[in-house]
Coordinates of C-alpha atoms in Angstrom, one line a residue:
X1 CA 24.4 41.8 -12.8
X2 CA 21.8 40.0 -10.5
X3 CA 21.9 41.6 -6.8
X4 CA 22.6 38.9 -4.2
X5 CA 19.3 37.6 -2.2
X6 CA 19.0 38.6 1.3
X7 CA 21.3 36.8 3.7
X8 CA 18.1 35.3 5.3
X9 CA 17.3 33.7 1.9
X10 CA 20.8 33.0 0.9
X11 CA 21.7 31.2 4.1
X12 CA 18.3 29.3 4.4
X13 CA 17.5 30.6 8.0
X14 CA 14.1 30.8 9.4
X15 CA 13.5 34.4 10.8
X16 CA 10.7 35.4 13.0
X17 CA 9.0 38.6 13.8
X18 CA 6.7 40.1 16.3
X19 CA 3.1 40.1 14.9
X20 CA 1.7 43.7 14.9
X21 CA -1.3 44.5 17.0
X22 CA -3.4 44.9 14.3
X23 CA -3.0 41.2 13.3
X24 CA -3.5 39.7 16.6
X25 CA -4.5 40.4 20.4
X26 CA -1.2 38.5 21.2
X27 CA 1.6 40.6 20.3
X28 CA 4.1 38.2 21.3
X29 CA 3.0 35.7 18.7
X30 CA 5.6 34.7 15.9
X31 CA 5.4 34.5 12.1
X32 CA 7.9 32.7 10.3
X33 CA 9.4 34.2 7.1
X34 CA 8.4 31.4 4.8
X35 CA 4.7 32.3 5.7
X36 CA 5.4 35.6 4.2
X37 CA 7.0 34.2 1.0
X38 CA 5.3 34.3 -2.4
X39 CA 5.6 30.9 -4.0
X40 CA 5.9 32.2 -7.4
X41 CA 8.6 35.1 -6.9
X42 CA 10.0 33.3 -3.6
X43 CA 10.3 36.9 -2.2
X44 CA 8.3 38.8 0.8
X45 CA 4.8 39.5 -0.4
X46 CA 4.1 42.8 -2.2
X47 CA 0.7 43.6 -2.5
X48 CA -0.5 40.4 -1.3
X49 CA -3.9 38.8 -2.8
X50 CA -5.9 35.6 -1.8
X51 CA -7.2 32.9 -4.0
X52 CA -10.6 31.5 -3.5
X53 CA -8.9 28.3 -2.4
X54 CA -7.3 30.0 0.4
X55 CA -3.5 30.4 -0.9
X56 CA -1.4 33.9 -1.1
X57 CA 0.6 35.8 -3.9
X58 CA 1.9 38.7 -5.0
X59 CA -0.5 40.4 -7.1
X60 CA 1.6 40.8 -10.0
X61 CA 2.7 37.4 -9.6
X62 CA -0.4 36.1 -9.7
X63 CA -1.7 38.1 -12.5
X64 CA 1.2 37.5 -15.0
X65 CA 0.8 33.8 -14.2
X66 CA -2.8 34.0 -15.1
X67 CA -1.9 36.3 -18.4
X68 CA 0.4 33.6 -19.6
X69 CA -2.0 30.6 -19.0
X70 CA -5.3 29.6 -20.7
X71 CA -6.9 28.5 -17.4
X72 CA -6.8 30.1 -14.2
X73 CA -5.4 27.6 -11.7
X74 CA -4.0 28.0 -8.4
X75 CA -0.1 27.9 -8.6
X76 CA 0.0 25.7 -5.4
X77 CA -2.8 23.5 -5.4
X78 CA -3.9 23.4 -8.9
X79 CA -7.6 24.2 -8.3
X80 CA -9.2 25.4 -11.3
X81 CA -11.4 28.3 -11.2
X82 CA -14.2 28.5 -14.0
X83 CA -14.1 32.3 -13.6
X84 CA -11.1 34.6 -13.3
X85 CA -11.4 35.5 -9.7
X86 CA -11.3 39.5 -9.2
X87 CA -8.2 40.0 -7.0
X88 CA -8.3 42.3 -4.0
X89 CA -5.4 43.2 -2.0
X90 CA -5.2 41.3 1.5
X91 CA -4.6 44.4 3.7
X92 CA -3.8 42.7 6.8
X93 CA -1.3 40.4 5.0
X94 CA 0.2 43.6 3.5
X95 CA 0.8 45.1 6.6
X96 CA 2.3 42.1 8.0
X97 CA 4.6 41.8 5.1
X98 CA 5.6 45.4 5.1
X99 CA 6.3 45.5 8.9
X100 CA 8.5 42.1 8.2
X101 CA 10.5 44.3 5.5
X102 CA 11.1 47.2 7.7
X103 CA 12.3 45.2 10.5
X104 CA 14.6 43.1 8.3
X105 CA 15.9 46.4 6.9
X106 CA 16.7 47.5 10.5
X107 CA 18.3 44.1 11.4
X108 CA 20.2 44.1 8.2
X109 CA 24.0 45.0 8.9
X110 CA 24.8 48.7 7.6
X111 CA 27.7 48.8 4.9
X112 CA 29.9 51.8 5.6
X113 CA 31.6 54.1 2.8
X114 CA 35.4 52.8 2.1
X115 CA 36.6 56.1 0.8
X116 CA 35.4 58.3 3.9
X117 CA 38.5 59.1 5.8
X118 CA 36.9 60.5 8.8
X119 CA 33.4 59.1 10.1
X120 CA 32.3 56.8 7.6
X121 CA 28.8 57.3 6.3
X122 CA 26.4 54.6 5.1
X123 CA 27.3 53.4 1.9
X124 CA 24.8 54.0 -1.4
X125 CA 26.4 51.5 -3.6
X126 CA 29.0 49.0 -4.1
X127 CA 31.4 49.3 -7.2
X128 CA 32.7 45.9 -8.4
X129 CA 35.5 47.4 -10.6
X130 CA 36.9 49.7 -7.9
X131 CA 36.1 47.0 -5.2
X132 CA 34.9 49.7 -2.9
X133 CA 31.6 50.7 -1.2
X134 CA 30.8 54.2 -1.8
X135 CA 28.5 56.7 0.2
X136 CA 26.2 59.3 -1.9
X137 CA 28.9 61.8 -1.7
X138 CA 31.9 59.6 -3.1
X139 CA 29.4 58.1 -5.6
X140 CA 28.7 61.6 -7.1
X141 CA 32.4 62.1 -7.3
X142 CA 32.9 58.8 -8.7
X143 CA 30.1 59.1 -11.3
X144 CA 31.4 62.5 -12.5
X145 CA 34.8 61.0 -13.6
X146 CA 34.2 59.8 -17.2
X147 CA 36.3 56.6 -16.9
X148 CA 34.3 55.5 -13.8
X149 CA 30.9 56.0 -15.5
X150 CA 30.9 52.5 -17.1
X151 CA 31.8 50.9 -13.6
X152 CA 29.5 48.1 -12.4
X153 CA 27.5 49.3 -9.6
X154 CA 25.2 47.1 -7.2
X155 CA 23.5 47.5 -4.1
X156 CA 25.9 47.8 -1.1
X157 CA 27.2 44.6 0.3
X158 CA 29.6 43.8 3.0
X159 CA 31.5 40.6 1.0
X160 CA 32.6 42.5 -1.7
X161 CA 35.2 40.3 -2.6
X162 CA 32.7 37.4 -3.2
X163 CA 31.7 39.4 -6.4
X164 CA 35.2 39.8 -7.6
X165 CA 37.3 37.5 -9.8
X166 CA 40.3 36.6 -7.5
X167 CA 42.4 35.7 -10.6
X168 CA 41.7 38.8 -12.9
X169 CA 40.1 41.2 -10.4
X170 CA 37.6 42.1 -12.4
X171 CA 33.7 41.8 -11.8
X172 CA 31.9 38.3 -11.9
X173 CA 29.5 38.9 -14.6
X174 CA 29.2 35.9 -16.4
X175 CA 28.1 32.1 -15.6
X176 CA 29.8 29.3 -17.2
X177 CA 27.4 26.5 -17.6
X178 CA 30.2 24.0 -18.4
X179 CA 32.3 24.4 -15.2
X180 CA 28.9 25.6 -13.3
X181 CA 30.8 28.7 -11.8
X182 CA 30.7 32.4 -12.1
X183 CA 33.6 34.2 -14.1
X184 CA 34.6 37.4 -15.6
X185 CA 35.1 38.7 -18.9
X186 CA 39.0 37.7 -19.0
X187 CA 38.1 34.2 -17.8
X188 CA 36.2 33.5 -21.2
X189 CA 39.5 34.2 -23.0
X190 CA 41.5 32.0 -20.8
X191 CA 40.5 28.7 -18.7
X192 CA 36.6 29.0 -20.0
X193 CA 37.6 29.9 -23.6
X194 CA 34.8 28.4 -25.8
X195 CA 32.9 27.4 -22.9
X196 CA 28.9 27.9 -22.8
X197 CA 28.8 31.1 -20.9
X198 CA 25.6 33.4 -20.1
X199 CA 25.0 36.7 -18.3
X200 CA 24.5 35.8 -14.5
X201 CA 21.2 37.7 -14.5
X202 CA 20.0 35.2 -17.3
X203 CA 21.3 32.2 -15.2
X204 CA 19.6 33.5 -12.1
X205 CA 16.4 33.9 -13.8
X206 CA 16.4 30.4 -15.0
X207 CA 17.3 29.1 -11.7
X208 CA 14.6 31.2 -9.9
X209 CA 12.2 29.8 -12.3
X210 CA 13.4 26.1 -11.5
X211 CA 13.2 27.0 -7.8
X212 CA 9.7 28.1 -8.1
X213 CA 8.7 25.0 -10.1
X214 CA 10.7 22.7 -7.5
X215 CA 8.9 24.7 -4.7
X216 CA 5.6 23.9 -6.1
X217 CA 6.3 20.4 -6.9
X218 CA 7.3 19.8 -3.2
X219 CA 4.1 21.6 -2.1
X220 CA 2.2 19.1 -4.1
X221 CA 3.9 16.2 -2.9
X222 CA 3.2 17.3 0.5
X223 CA -0.5 17.9 -0.3
X224 CA -0.6 14.4 -1.8
X225 CA 0.6 12.6 1.1
X226 CA -1.8 14.7 3.4
X227 CA -4.7 13.5 1.3
X228 CA -3.5 10.0 1.6
X229 CA -3.1 10.4 5.5
X230 CA -6.9 11.4 5.6
X231 CA -8.1 8.7 3.2
X232 CA -6.2 6.3 5.4
X233 CA -7.8 7.6 8.5
X234 CA -11.1 7.6 6.8
X235 CA -10.9 4.1 5.7
X236 CA -9.6 3.0 9.0
X237 CA -12.8 4.7 10.6
X238 CA -15.2 3.3 8.3
X239 CA -13.6 -0.4 8.6
X240 CA -13.9 0.2 12.6
X241 CA -18.0 1.1 12.4
X242 CA -18.1 -2.0 10.1
X243 CA -16.4 -4.3 12.4
X244 CA -18.3 -3.1 15.4
X245 CA -21.5 -3.6 13.3
X246 CA -20.6 -7.0 12.2
X247 CA -19.7 -8.1 16.0
X248 CA -23.4 -6.8 17.2
X249 CA -25.0 -8.6 14.5
X250 CA -23.2 -11.7 15.1
X251 CA -23.7 -11.8 18.7
X252 CA -27.2 -11.2 18.2
X253 CA -27.9 -13.9 15.4
X254 CA -25.9 -16.6 17.3
X255 CA -27.6 -15.9 20.8
X256 CA -30.7 -16.3 19.1
X257 CA -29.5 -19.5 17.7
X258 CA -28.7 -21.0 20.8
X259 CA -31.6 -20.0 22.5
X260 CA -33.8 -21.8 19.7
X261 CA -31.8 -24.8 20.4
X262 CA -32.3 -24.6 24.2
X263 CA -35.9 -24.1 23.9
X264 CA -36.3 -27.1 21.4
X265 CA -34.5 -29.3 23.9
X266 CA -36.4 -28.1 26.7
X267 CA -39.8 -28.7 24.9
X268 CA -38.8 -32.3 24.2
X269 CA -37.6 -33.1 27.8
X270 CA -41.1 -31.9 29.0
X271 CA -43.2 -34.0 26.6
X272 CA -41.2 -37.1 27.6
X273 CA -41.4 -36.3 31.3
X274 CA -45.1 -35.6 31.1
X275 CA -45.9 -38.9 29.4
X276 CA -44.0 -41.4 31.2
X277 CA -42.2 -41.1 34.5
X278 CA -41.2 -44.6 34.5
X279 CA -39.1 -44.3 31.5
X280 CA -36.9 -41.7 33.4
X281 CA -33.5 -43.6 33.1
X282 CA -34.0 -44.4 29.6
X283 CA -35.1 -40.9 28.7
X284 CA -32.3 -39.6 30.2
X285 CA -29.6 -41.5 28.3
X286 CA -31.5 -40.3 25.3
X287 CA -31.3 -36.6 26.7
X288 CA -27.4 -37.1 27.3
X289 CA -26.8 -37.9 23.4
X290 CA -29.0 -35.1 22.4
X291 CA -27.1 -32.9 24.6
X292 CA -23.8 -34.4 23.3
X293 CA -24.8 -33.4 19.7
X294 CA -25.8 -30.1 20.9
X295 CA -22.6 -29.5 22.3
X296 CA -21.2 -30.5 18.7
X297 CA -23.4 -28.1 17.1
X298 CA -22.7 -25.4 19.7
X299 CA -18.8 -26.0 18.8
X300 CA -19.8 -25.4 15.4
X301 CA -21.7 -22.1 16.3
X302 CA -18.6 -21.0 17.9
X303 CA -16.8 -21.7 14.9
X304 CA -19.0 -19.5 12.8
X305 CA -19.0 -16.7 15.3
X306 CA -15.1 -16.7 15.0
X307 CA -15.4 -17.1 11.4
X308 CA -18.1 -14.2 11.4
X309 CA -15.2 -11.7 12.8
X310 CA -12.5 -12.9 10.3
X311 CA -11.1 -10.4 7.8
X312 CA -9.5 -13.0 5.6
X313 CA -12.3 -13.0 2.9
X314 CA -10.4 -15.5 0.7
X315 CA -10.4 -18.1 3.6
X316 CA -14.1 -17.6 4.0
X317 CA -14.8 -18.1 0.6
X318 CA -12.6 -21.5 0.1
X319 CA -14.0 -23.0 3.3
X320 CA -17.6 -22.3 2.8
X321 CA -18.7 -25.9 1.4
X322 CA -17.1 -27.7 4.5
X323 CA -18.2 -25.1 7.1
X324 CA -21.9 -24.7 5.7
X325 CA -22.5 -28.7 6.2
X326 CA -23.9 -29.6 9.4
X327 CA -22.0 -31.9 11.8
X328 CA -22.5 -35.8 11.6
X329 CA -25.2 -36.5 14.1
X330 CA -27.2 -39.7 14.8
X331 CA -30.0 -40.7 12.8
X332 CA -32.9 -40.9 15.3
X333 CA -35.1 -42.8 13.0
X334 CA -36.3 -45.9 14.3
X335 CA -35.2 -45.3 17.9
X336 CA -37.6 -47.1 20.6
X337 CA -37.9 -46.2 24.0
X338 CA -39.9 -47.8 26.6
X339 CA -42.5 -45.0 27.2
X340 CA -45.9 -43.7 26.4
X341 CA -44.4 -40.9 24.0
X342 CA -44.9 -42.1 20.7
X343 CA -42.1 -42.5 18.4
X344 CA -43.7 -40.1 16.1
X345 CA -43.8 -37.5 18.6
X346 CA -39.9 -38.0 19.2
X347 CA -39.1 -38.0 15.6
X348 CA -41.1 -35.2 14.8
X349 CA -39.5 -32.9 17.7
X350 CA -35.9 -34.0 16.5
X351 CA -36.6 -33.3 13.0
X352 CA -38.0 -30.1 13.6
X353 CA -34.8 -29.4 15.9
X354 CA -32.5 -30.3 13.1
X355 CA -34.4 -28.4 10.7
X356 CA -34.5 -25.5 12.5
X357 CA -30.6 -25.6 13.0
X358 CA -30.1 -26.4 9.5
X359 CA -32.3 -23.3 8.3
X360 CA -30.5 -21.1 10.6
X361 CA -27.3 -22.3 10.0
X362 CA -27.5 -21.9 6.3
X363 CA -29.3 -18.4 6.6
X364 CA -26.7 -17.0 9.1
X365 CA -23.9 -18.0 6.9
X366 CA -25.3 -16.9 3.4
X367 CA -25.9 -13.6 4.8
X368 CA -22.7 -13.3 6.2
X369 CA -21.0 -14.3 3.0
X370 CA -23.1 -12.1 1.1
X371 CA -22.3 -9.1 3.3
X372 CA -18.6 -9.7 3.2
X373 CA -18.5 -10.0 -0.8
X374 CA -20.5 -7.2 -0.9
X375 CA -17.8 -5.2 1.2
X376 CA -15.1 -6.9 -0.8
X377 CA -16.7 -5.8 -4.1
X378 CA -17.2 -2.1 -3.0
X379 CA -13.5 -2.1 -2.0
X380 CA -12.1 -3.6 -5.2
X381 CA -14.2 -1.5 -7.2
X382 CA -12.0 1.4 -6.4
X383 CA -9.4 0.0 -8.8
X384 CA -11.7 0.1 -12.0
X385 CA -10.0 0.8 -15.1
X386 CA -11.1 2.0 -18.7
X387 CA -11.0 -1.2 -20.8
X388 CA -11.3 -0.9 -24.8
X389 CA -11.1 -3.7 -27.1
X390 CA -8.0 -4.2 -29.1
X391 CA -9.1 -4.5 -33.2
X392 CA -5.8 -5.8 -34.0
X393 CA -6.4 -9.0 -31.9
X394 CA -9.7 -9.7 -33.1
X395 CA -10.5 -12.9 -34.7
X396 CA -11.8 -12.0 -38.4
X397 CA -15.5 -13.3 -37.4
X398 CA -15.7 -11.0 -34.6
X399 CA -17.6 -7.6 -35.0
X400 CA -16.4 -4.8 -32.6
X401 CA -18.3 -1.5 -31.8
X402 CA -16.4 1.8 -33.2
X403 CA -16.1 2.9 -29.7
X404 CA -14.4 -0.5 -28.7
X405 CA -16.6 -1.5 -25.8
X406 CA -18.8 -4.5 -27.4
X407 CA -18.1 -7.3 -29.5
X408 CA -20.4 -10.2 -31.3
X409 CA -19.6 -13.1 -33.4
X410 CA -20.7 -12.3 -36.7
X411 CA -21.9 -14.6 -39.6
X412 CA -18.9 -13.7 -42.2
X413 CA -15.2 -13.8 -42.0
X414 CA -13.8 -10.2 -42.5
X415 CA -10.8 -9.9 -44.9
X416 CA -8.2 -8.8 -42.1
X417 CA -4.5 -9.3 -42.0
X418 CA -3.4 -12.3 -40.2
X419 CA -0.9 -10.4 -38.0
X420 CA 1.0 -12.1 -35.1
X421 CA -1.0 -10.3 -32.7
X422 CA -4.4 -11.4 -34.2
X423 CA -6.3 -14.7 -33.1
X424 CA -7.2 -17.0 -36.3
X425 CA -8.8 -20.0 -34.8
X426 CA -10.4 -19.1 -31.3
X427 CA -12.9 -16.1 -31.3
X428 CA -11.2 -13.9 -28.9
X429 CA -10.0 -10.6 -28.6
X430 CA -8.0 -8.8 -26.1
X431 CA -8.1 -5.6 -24.5
X432 CA -5.9 -2.5 -25.5
X433 CA -4.8 -2.0 -22.0
X434 CA -1.7 -3.9 -20.3
X435 CA -0.9 -4.1 -16.6
X436 CA 2.5 -5.1 -15.3
X437 CA 1.8 -4.1 -11.6
X438 CA -0.7 -2.9 -8.9
X439 CA -4.2 -3.9 -9.1
X440 CA -7.0 -3.3 -11.7
X441 CA -10.8 -4.3 -12.1
X442 CA -13.3 -4.1 -15.0
X443 CA -16.9 -5.3 -15.6
X444 CA -18.5 -7.0 -18.5
X445 CA -22.2 -7.5 -19.3
X446 CA -23.0 -10.9 -20.2
X447 CA -26.9 -10.6 -20.2
X448 CA -28.6 -12.7 -22.7
X449 CA -25.9 -14.7 -23.5
X450 CA -25.8 -18.8 -23.7
X451 CA -21.8 -18.8 -24.0
X452 CA -18.7 -17.0 -23.2
X453 CA -15.4 -16.6 -21.7
X454 CA -13.7 -13.7 -19.9
X455 CA -10.9 -13.1 -17.5
X456 CA -7.2 -12.0 -18.3
X457 CA -4.1 -13.2 -20.4
X458 CA -0.4 -12.6 -20.7
X459 CA 1.1 -10.8 -23.6
X460 CA 3.0 -13.9 -24.9
X461 CA 0.1 -16.5 -25.4
X462 CA -0.2 -18.4 -28.2
X463 CA -3.1 -17.3 -30.6
X464 CA -2.9 -19.2 -33.5
X465 CA -4.7 -22.6 -33.9
X466 CA -6.3 -24.3 -31.1
X467 CA -6.1 -22.9 -27.4
X468 CA -6.8 -24.5 -24.4
X469 CA -7.5 -21.9 -21.5
X470 CA -5.3 -22.8 -18.5
X471 CA -3.0 -20.6 -16.3
X472 CA -0.1 -23.1 -17.6
X473 CA -0.9 -21.3 -21.2
X474 CA -1.2 -17.9 -19.6
X475 CA -5.0 -17.6 -19.4
X476 CA -6.9 -17.1 -16.3
X477 CA -10.6 -17.2 -17.1
X478 CA -14.0 -18.5 -16.4
X479 CA -16.7 -19.6 -19.0
X480 CA -20.4 -20.3 -19.5
X481 CA -21.6 -23.0 -21.9
X482 CA -25.0 -24.2 -22.7
X483 CA -26.8 -21.4 -20.8
X484 CA -26.1 -22.8 -17.3
X485 CA -22.7 -24.9 -17.0
X486 CA -20.2 -22.3 -15.5
X487 CA -16.5 -23.5 -15.3
X488 CA -13.2 -22.0 -14.0
X489 CA -10.6 -22.9 -16.7
X490 CA -7.8 -24.0 -14.2
X491 CA -5.8 -27.0 -14.3
X492 CA -8.0 -29.2 -14.1
X493 CA -11.1 -27.3 -15.0
X494 CA -13.5 -26.6 -11.9
X495 CA -17.4 -26.9 -12.5
X496 CA -19.1 -23.7 -10.7
X497 CA -22.4 -24.1 -9.1
X498 CA -24.0 -20.7 -8.9
X499 CA -27.3 -19.8 -7.6
X500 CA -28.4 -17.2 -10.2
X501 CA -27.6 -16.6 -13.7
X502 CA -24.6 -14.0 -14.2
X503 CA -25.7 -10.9 -16.0
X504 CA -22.5 -8.8 -15.0
X505 CA -19.1 -10.2 -14.2
X506 CA -16.6 -8.3 -12.4
X507 CA -12.9 -9.4 -13.0
X508 CA -10.2 -7.9 -10.2
X509 CA -6.6 -8.6 -10.5
X510 CA -3.8 -8.2 -7.8
X511 CA -0.7 -8.5 -9.8
X512 CA 1.8 -8.6 -7.1
X513 CA -0.5 -10.8 -4.7
X514 CA -1.1 -13.3 -7.8
X515 CA -4.8 -12.9 -7.6
X516 CA -7.2 -13.2 -10.2
X517 CA -10.9 -13.1 -8.7
X518 CA -14.5 -13.1 -10.3
X519 CA -17.5 -11.8 -9.2
X520 CA -21.4 -11.8 -9.8
X521 CA -21.8 -7.9 -9.6
X522 CA -25.8 -8.2 -9.7
X523 CA -26.2 -10.5 -6.9
X524 CA -22.9 -9.5 -5.0
X525 CA -21.3 -12.6 -4.7
X526 CA -18.1 -14.4 -5.4
X527 CA -17.6 -16.9 -8.5
X528 CA -14.2 -18.0 -8.4
X529 CA -10.6 -17.0 -7.5
X530 CA -7.0 -18.2 -8.9
X531 CA -4.7 -17.5 -6.1
X532 CA -1.0 -17.9 -5.7
X533 CA -0.3 -16.9 -9.2
X534 CA 3.1 -15.7 -10.2
X535 CA 3.0 -13.1 -12.9
X536 CA 6.1 -12.2 -14.7
X537 CA 4.9 -10.1 -17.8
X538 CA 2.1 -7.9 -19.0
X539 CA -1.6 -9.0 -18.5
X540 CA -4.4 -8.1 -21.1
X541 CA -8.2 -8.3 -20.5
X542 CA -9.5 -11.4 -22.6
X543 CA -12.9 -11.9 -24.1
X544 CA -15.0 -14.4 -26.2
X545 CA -18.4 -13.9 -27.1
X546 CA -18.2 -17.5 -28.3
X547 CA -20.1 -18.9 -31.7
X548 CA -23.5 -17.0 -32.4
X549 CA -25.2 -20.4 -32.4
X550 CA -27.5 -19.5 -35.2
X551 CA -28.6 -16.3 -33.4
X552 CA -29.1 -18.1 -29.9
X553 CA -26.0 -16.4 -28.6
X554 CA -26.1 -13.5 -30.7
X555 CA -26.1 -11.1 -27.8
X556 CA -23.0 -8.9 -27.5
X557 CA -20.3 -8.8 -24.8
X558 CA -20.5 -5.4 -23.4
X559 CA -17.6 -3.7 -21.5
X560 CA -19.7 -1.5 -19.0
X561 CA -19.0 1.4 -16.8
X562 CA -18.1 0.4 -13.2
X563 CA -20.8 2.1 -10.8
X564 CA -19.2 2.1 -7.5
X565 CA -21.9 1.1 -4.7

């Protein structure tokens, strides 16, 4: 019969002890009992050893754990050791544990002998059959009697009645798994007949094993959450530094832009004043109009400055075309003023002013946009997944590589079964992996191709006959046709103007947000985003290398590894 655990462990109390002088210069410092428990046996350390990762275990517990496993792992943090560490007893921790055991023994209430008539001596054992605790003398007498030799003895306990069946007054030696209670031998012939019963020792061992596993799982959950807190704080600090840098850069750029406008204005006024004093009134009217336009331009600068601080990347991309264009200004061509200043001089100065502003606006916005997209791409690349092509969905003309990472359009139709999963008209193929929550990202090399399709599709899409790639039909894709004609396959389709030929396409999906975005990985630029979608079923990566066009489009589509930058 298993001996009861110590009252401290059984009742879940936290016990503290004074740290010995050899452990600390401050003998009043406290250690909790939890800090002295081996997470394997859940008891106070015996010959404690420390792993390279800093965790402590009983030497025998850790040795047995490693002897039963092919790998040497820390039972707590799961760190793997390539070479089995040499275990040496942590003498300081051992002394602390021994000190705790001795103090616990002193604090533990003394059980007295029930058989002593005079001064009661300390009990050595408790007999479950006699329901009495016995000292050394009475225990010898007890053992010398033949009928008592088979009695069940345990370490002395105060609450001896807790170990006796109240119905049959017999020792509780068995555990009924059906009723989850301790029973005696007579119980299994009565109320617990034909029940699943096992010795208490066996049930105790199994539950202790489960306790160790639960303890390990809870500890791992704590470690995982501590790591998440650390990552969140690190991300927040990085974002703070990035924001401060963007603010400083934006202030510098727009300050220089305003100074350039003001300088151009001053130069123009100076020329006019030097050439013809008599035309001051007319010139002042001209200057007033110019200043009004500059005010409009300054307001645009303010809008750009505010936009440079925004974290709403999608909003920035959506209004790029409208904010990039210059505000409507007066056409100064043909303006005539009564002055010796030539019209060509004024026109040239205004043209230079407008050109300078246009160049600075475009450059500022392009730089900001590229930096924003680059930051966004770095973030979403964290959600990279391993995607492979599904042979069972590939059109019979498609040739897939053995590793499922490349696909080309062949010249001969393969003899493949026309299953419900297979495309039989459009030269398309799906990825094996499906996603029904969270975020995922993958990259596809399209270098050397004149035509291709890429994106995601739902599980229930039509795979037979002619297919129209639209979100209404379960497809969120972009394509290339005739080397330079890019299009987002929305409803209706959206022509795309890209500055560079795309070589690697990045595809990002946020399932809950209903977002599918496409990126030019090489130029770190945004291609197109489907927003506000509602996904209700599994999504699969979708690919089409398109027709090979007599070798002109024979380059393969290649699912490439994501190199986080």
